[in-house]
mmCIF file of C-alpha atoms in Angstrom:
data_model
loop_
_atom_site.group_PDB
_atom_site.id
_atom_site.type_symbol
_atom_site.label_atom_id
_atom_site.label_comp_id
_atom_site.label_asym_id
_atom_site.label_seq_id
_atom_site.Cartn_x
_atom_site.Cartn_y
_atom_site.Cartn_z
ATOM 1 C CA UNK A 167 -9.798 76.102 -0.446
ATOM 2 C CA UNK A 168 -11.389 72.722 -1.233
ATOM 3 C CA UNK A 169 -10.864 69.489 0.485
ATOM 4 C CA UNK A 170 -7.386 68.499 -0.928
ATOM 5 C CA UNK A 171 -6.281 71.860 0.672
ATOM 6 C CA UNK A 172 -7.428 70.539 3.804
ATOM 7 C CA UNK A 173 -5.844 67.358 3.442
ATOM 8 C CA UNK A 174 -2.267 68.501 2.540
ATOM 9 C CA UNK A 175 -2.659 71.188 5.779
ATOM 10 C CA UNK A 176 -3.321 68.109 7.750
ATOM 11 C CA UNK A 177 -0.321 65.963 6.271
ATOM 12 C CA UNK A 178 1.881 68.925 6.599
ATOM 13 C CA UNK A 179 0.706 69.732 10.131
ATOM 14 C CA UNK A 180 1.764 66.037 11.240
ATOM 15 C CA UNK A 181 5.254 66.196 9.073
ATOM 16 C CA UNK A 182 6.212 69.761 7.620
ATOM 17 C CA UNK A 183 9.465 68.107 5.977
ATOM 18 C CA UNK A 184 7.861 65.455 3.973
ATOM 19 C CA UNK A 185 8.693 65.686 0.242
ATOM 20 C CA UNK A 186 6.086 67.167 -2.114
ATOM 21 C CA UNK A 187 6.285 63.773 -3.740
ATOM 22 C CA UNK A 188 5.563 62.151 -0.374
ATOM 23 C CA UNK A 189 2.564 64.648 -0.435
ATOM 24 C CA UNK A 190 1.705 64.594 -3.886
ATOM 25 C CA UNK A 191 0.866 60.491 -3.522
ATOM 26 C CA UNK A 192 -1.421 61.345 0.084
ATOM 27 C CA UNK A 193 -3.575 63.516 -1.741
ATOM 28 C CA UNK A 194 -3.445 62.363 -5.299
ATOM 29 C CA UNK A 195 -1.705 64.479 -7.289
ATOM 30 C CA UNK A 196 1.806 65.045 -8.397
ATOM 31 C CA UNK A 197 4.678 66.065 -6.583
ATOM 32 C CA UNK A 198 4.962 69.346 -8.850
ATOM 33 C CA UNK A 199 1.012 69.584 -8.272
ATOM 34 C CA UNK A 200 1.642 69.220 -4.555
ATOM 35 C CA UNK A 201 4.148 72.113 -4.598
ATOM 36 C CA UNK A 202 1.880 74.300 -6.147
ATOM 37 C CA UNK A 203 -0.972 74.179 -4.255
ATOM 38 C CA UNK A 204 1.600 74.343 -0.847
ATOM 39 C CA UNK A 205 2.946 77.410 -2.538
ATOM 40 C CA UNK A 206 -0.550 79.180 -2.718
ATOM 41 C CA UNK A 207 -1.486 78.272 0.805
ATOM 42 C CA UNK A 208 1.901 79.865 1.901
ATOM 43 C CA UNK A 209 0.885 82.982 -0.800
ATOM 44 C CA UNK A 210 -2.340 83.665 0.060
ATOM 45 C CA UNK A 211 -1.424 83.582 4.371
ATOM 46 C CA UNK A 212 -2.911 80.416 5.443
ATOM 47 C CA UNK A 213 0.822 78.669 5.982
ATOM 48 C CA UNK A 214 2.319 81.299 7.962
ATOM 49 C CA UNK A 215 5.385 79.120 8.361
ATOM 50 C CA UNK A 216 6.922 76.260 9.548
ATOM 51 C CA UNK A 217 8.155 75.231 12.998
ATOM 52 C CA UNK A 218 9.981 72.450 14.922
ATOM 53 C CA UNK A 219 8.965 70.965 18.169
ATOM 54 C CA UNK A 220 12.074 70.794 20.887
ATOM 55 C CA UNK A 221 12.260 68.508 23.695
ATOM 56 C CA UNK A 222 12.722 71.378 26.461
ATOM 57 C CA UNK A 223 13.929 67.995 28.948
ATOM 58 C CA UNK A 224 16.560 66.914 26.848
ATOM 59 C CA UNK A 225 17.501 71.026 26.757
ATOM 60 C CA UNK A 226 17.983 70.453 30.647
ATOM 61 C CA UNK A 227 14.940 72.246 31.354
ATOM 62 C CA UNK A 228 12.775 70.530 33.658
ATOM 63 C CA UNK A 229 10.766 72.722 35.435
ATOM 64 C CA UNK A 230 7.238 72.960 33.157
ATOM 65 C CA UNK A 231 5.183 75.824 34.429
ATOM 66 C CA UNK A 232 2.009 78.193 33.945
ATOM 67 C CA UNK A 233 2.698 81.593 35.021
ATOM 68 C CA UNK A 234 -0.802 83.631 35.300
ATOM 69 C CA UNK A 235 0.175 87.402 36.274
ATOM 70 C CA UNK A 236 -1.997 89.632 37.789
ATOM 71 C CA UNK A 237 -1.034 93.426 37.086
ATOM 72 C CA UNK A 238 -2.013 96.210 39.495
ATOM 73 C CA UNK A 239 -1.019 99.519 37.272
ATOM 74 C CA UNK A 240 -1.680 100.351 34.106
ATOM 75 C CA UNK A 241 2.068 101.186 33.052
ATOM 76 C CA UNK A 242 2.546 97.374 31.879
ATOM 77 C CA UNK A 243 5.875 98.523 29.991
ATOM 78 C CA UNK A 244 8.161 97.783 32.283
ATOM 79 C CA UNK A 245 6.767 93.889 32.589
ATOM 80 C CA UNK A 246 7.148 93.546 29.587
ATOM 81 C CA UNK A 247 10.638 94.472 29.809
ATOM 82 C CA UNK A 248 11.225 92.173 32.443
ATOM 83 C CA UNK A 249 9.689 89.852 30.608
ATOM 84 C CA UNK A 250 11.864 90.058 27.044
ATOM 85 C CA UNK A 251 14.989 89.823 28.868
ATOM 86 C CA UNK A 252 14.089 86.113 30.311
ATOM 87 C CA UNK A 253 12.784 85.090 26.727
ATOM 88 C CA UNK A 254 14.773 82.151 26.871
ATOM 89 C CA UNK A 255 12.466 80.656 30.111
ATOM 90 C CA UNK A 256 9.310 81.537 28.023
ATOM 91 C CA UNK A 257 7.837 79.011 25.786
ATOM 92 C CA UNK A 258 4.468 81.140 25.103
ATOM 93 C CA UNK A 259 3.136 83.970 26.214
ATOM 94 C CA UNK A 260 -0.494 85.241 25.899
ATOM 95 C CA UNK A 261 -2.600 88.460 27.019
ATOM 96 C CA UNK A 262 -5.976 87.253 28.733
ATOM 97 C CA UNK A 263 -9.081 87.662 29.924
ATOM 98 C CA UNK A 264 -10.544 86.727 33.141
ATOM 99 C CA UNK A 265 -8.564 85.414 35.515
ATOM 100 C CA UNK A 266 -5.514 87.604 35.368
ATOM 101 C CA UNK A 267 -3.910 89.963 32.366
ATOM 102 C CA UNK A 268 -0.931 87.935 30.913
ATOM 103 C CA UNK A 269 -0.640 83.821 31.094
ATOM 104 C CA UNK A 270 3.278 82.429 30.783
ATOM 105 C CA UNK A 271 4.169 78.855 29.871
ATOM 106 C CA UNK A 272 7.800 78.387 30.814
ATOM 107 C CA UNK A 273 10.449 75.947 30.925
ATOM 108 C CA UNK A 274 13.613 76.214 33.857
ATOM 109 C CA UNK A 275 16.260 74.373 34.415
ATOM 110 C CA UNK A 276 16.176 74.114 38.566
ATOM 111 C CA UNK A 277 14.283 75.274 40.979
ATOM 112 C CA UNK A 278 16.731 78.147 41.448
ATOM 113 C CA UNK A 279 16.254 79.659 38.244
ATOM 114 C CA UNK A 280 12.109 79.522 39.106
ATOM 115 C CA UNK A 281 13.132 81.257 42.079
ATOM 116 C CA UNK A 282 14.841 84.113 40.470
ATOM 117 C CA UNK A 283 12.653 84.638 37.850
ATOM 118 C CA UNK A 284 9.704 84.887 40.142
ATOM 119 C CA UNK A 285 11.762 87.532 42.136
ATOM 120 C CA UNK A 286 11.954 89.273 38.719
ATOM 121 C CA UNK A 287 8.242 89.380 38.223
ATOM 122 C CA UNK A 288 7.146 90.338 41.721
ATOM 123 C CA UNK A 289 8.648 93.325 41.022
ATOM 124 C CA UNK A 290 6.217 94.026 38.232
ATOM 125 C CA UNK A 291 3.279 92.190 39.021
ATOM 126 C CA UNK A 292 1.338 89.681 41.230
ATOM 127 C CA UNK A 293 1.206 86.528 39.731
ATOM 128 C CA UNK A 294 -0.032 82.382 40.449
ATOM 129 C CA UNK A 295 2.192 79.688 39.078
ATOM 130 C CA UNK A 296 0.888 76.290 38.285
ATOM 131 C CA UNK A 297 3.313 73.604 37.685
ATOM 132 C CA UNK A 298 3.007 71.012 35.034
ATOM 133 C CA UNK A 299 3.167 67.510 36.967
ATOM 134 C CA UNK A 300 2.490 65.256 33.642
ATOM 135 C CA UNK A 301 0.763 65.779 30.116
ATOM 136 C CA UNK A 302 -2.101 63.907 29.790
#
């Protein structure tokens, strides 16, 4: 990987649609150049894929929140259980260290859904919620 690498990652991490002309003129090269140098980037496992950003608001979900849970058994199967079958709440979901085991960054629609899926989780685990008042 050399600097031009690093340079189309950039471009294509701010636009992953632009044409591989488009590209081609940021970094110098041709469009068919371009192409091939994307193509062995997306070969050799450093462009795992590409991905599009929603606007969870204009989804109607309003409710931004950080779930950490806190589990008390080792049987953590049946969380996530619990868990895949509200997938459509959960933005990302990470295992942790230190302060608590999993950490949950959802999106709800009303405080009612919050409400139920926190009655969900209690059932598995402990847990803290932190809600998202602005990004900064």
């Amino acid at each position: 990987m050399d600097q031009t690498d690093l340079i189309i990652l950039a471009e294509l991490s701010k636009n992953s649609r632009i044409t591989m002309k488009e590209l081609g003129g940021k970094v110098h090269l041709t469009g068919q150049a371009a192409a091939s140098r994307v193509a062995k980037l997306e070969d050799t496992g450093v462009i795992e894929g590409y991905s599009i950003k929603v606007n969870q608001s204009k989804l109607g979900c309003y409710m931004h929140a950080f779930i950490t849970i806190y589990t008390n058994t080792h049987n953590h199967q049946p969380l996530h259980a619990f868990i895949e079958t509200q997938d459509h709440y959960i933005l990302n979901k990470y295992k942790i260290s230190g302060d608590g085991c999993y950490l949950l960054e959802c999106r709800f629609p009303s405080n009612e859904h919050v409400d139920q899926f926190l009655d969900g989780l209690s059932k598995h685990a402990n847990y803290k919620m932190s809600m998202v008042i602005k990004r900064t």
